[in-house]
């Protein structure tokens, strides 16, 4: 439903005049920001929105407008403007009116269902889905109620339970006659709406204070963990030391789990041999049967005695493995390793056909490189190989991070972003694509590739597994490369991402172990983790309980399972031994909601709902230590520390 053309034109004209008057009086934005080249009314959209936000907070200005009548308006127009002092700014639940006329939209708040008209287009055309949660200002407009031209929809899924509850509330409002259709009805109901809002806020505040006081300390079945209250540095150090101690105890209780035994299980029986012919004839333990080669393959491995062929093979090695293989060649192809020295497998060359074999020798191990390969290694351009390996590792890491941040990304887009961020990196797009395809299922690249006739996508492995399950395939089958059309799951994600610019990878994310690790250290996740540190179940591990819960919850967050996963949140807590007390529910829900709203998710193309909301409103948002959105009044000092009012600084 929309206003009749004449009424729509009258409303728009009056709103423009009020905006012009307010700009002269208040100068919320500069003239350059306020005016534009629009031939219809010459006011920029941003300028009008920012100015009107100030008007609705200062309705006295509307009375001043009516009294001054700067544009010589008639009584009817002045009456409309004066009625706008009865404006209602609120976060509304928006839905179709049960039993109403076709397209009749209602904005629900404080038990009232308010029928709202579109100005020149239906309200449904402005929303991505219905029901929806929006923030706007409602105004009386003679015999109708309209919104004040601008409406911000919160990027959140209401979930089945919330939609059902909203429907019940709307039906109840209809039965009890609390449906407002006219401007006069809105004006009459406004005092009751505001009183209800104040009473509800006060009740929630009192209840919250009571529950927080009760929940401040650990309750029955919980204890304050040893990590509670530690600084981030001390906490990280304590967890690392504890994890090392646990690993050492595990090794003492089960010596066969030592790192040396991992290599021993891949040792060749018998005495060491050193020639290519002897080594290539050996069946390496644990070798996959599919790795056996025909005569052409044998020619390839014998070809490693040629420096050029050896360089080509070494281009598939990571930087750390290159260091180990070069060291093995420097040692003449024989590297004796004492078992007790092995604290990291990355410090030694990995067993590799044609390059490195392991033999047991005395109480230790011997890494052996064929004599012919050792000779070829002296003529290899190691500096070029290391430079290539560094850039190759950076490329694959960057693509991995893109997948973790957004769930899926077109390969061409990923290449463009990589080249923009690393202008000195690989420039040939086909070379980049070849590196990605050659690295599938390797330890260097945990991502997957899915190809359709139109596009090639990098996708997160969890999406691929879910796609395979839906298609009735073995989710854990080897090979990450699928040659079929996108399934319903992936098509749905692409549809949700449409129209949302991809969030770029930041240097802070790249400096972290992964995007997930970066997310774990963001304020919303850290706030929930700190609460769990101080409320460890009596049977829980002080050091790993909170970490494990946060790790499991991040999957829910990144998948975009926000409103619909409150129960999943408590299920994960319960699965880890935490049974929430009634007094803790409010705090836990707030912490979980802050985490969902404050961290990236795949449907938002890597943006958090809070960030997306800030981009939509074109204002910088600030957050409290627990990750919740900081409520900043337009006349409050700006939290950025500039000394200016928020409305004249980051709130512009």
Short mmCIF file of N, CA and C in Angstrom, two decimals, residues 251 264 402 458 615 648:
data_model
loop_
_atom_site.label_atom_id
_atom_site.label_comp_id
_atom_site.label_asym_id
_atom_site.label_seq_id
_atom_site.Cartn_x
_atom_site.Cartn_y
_atom_site.Cartn_z
N UNK A 251 53.10 -38.39 26.13
CA UNK A 251 54.20 -39.12 25.51
C UNK A 251 54.83 -40.11 26.50
N UNK A 264 59.67 -43.21 12.47
CA UNK A 264 60.10 -44.61 12.46
C UNK A 264 59.14 -45.48 11.65
N UNK A 402 40.56 -16.08 2.63
CA UNK A 402 39.35 -15.63 1.94
C UNK A 402 38.21 -16.62 2.16
N UNK A 458 36.38 -20.93 -5.00
CA UNK A 458 37.08 -21.43 -3.82
C UNK A 458 36.04 -21.50 -2.71
N UNK A 615 27.75 0.18 7.73
CA UNK A 615 27.92 0.55 6.32
C UNK A 615 26.62 1.06 5.73
N UNK A 648 28.65 15.63 15.03
CA UNK A 648 29.50 16.44 14.18
C UNK A 648 30.84 15.76 13.89
#
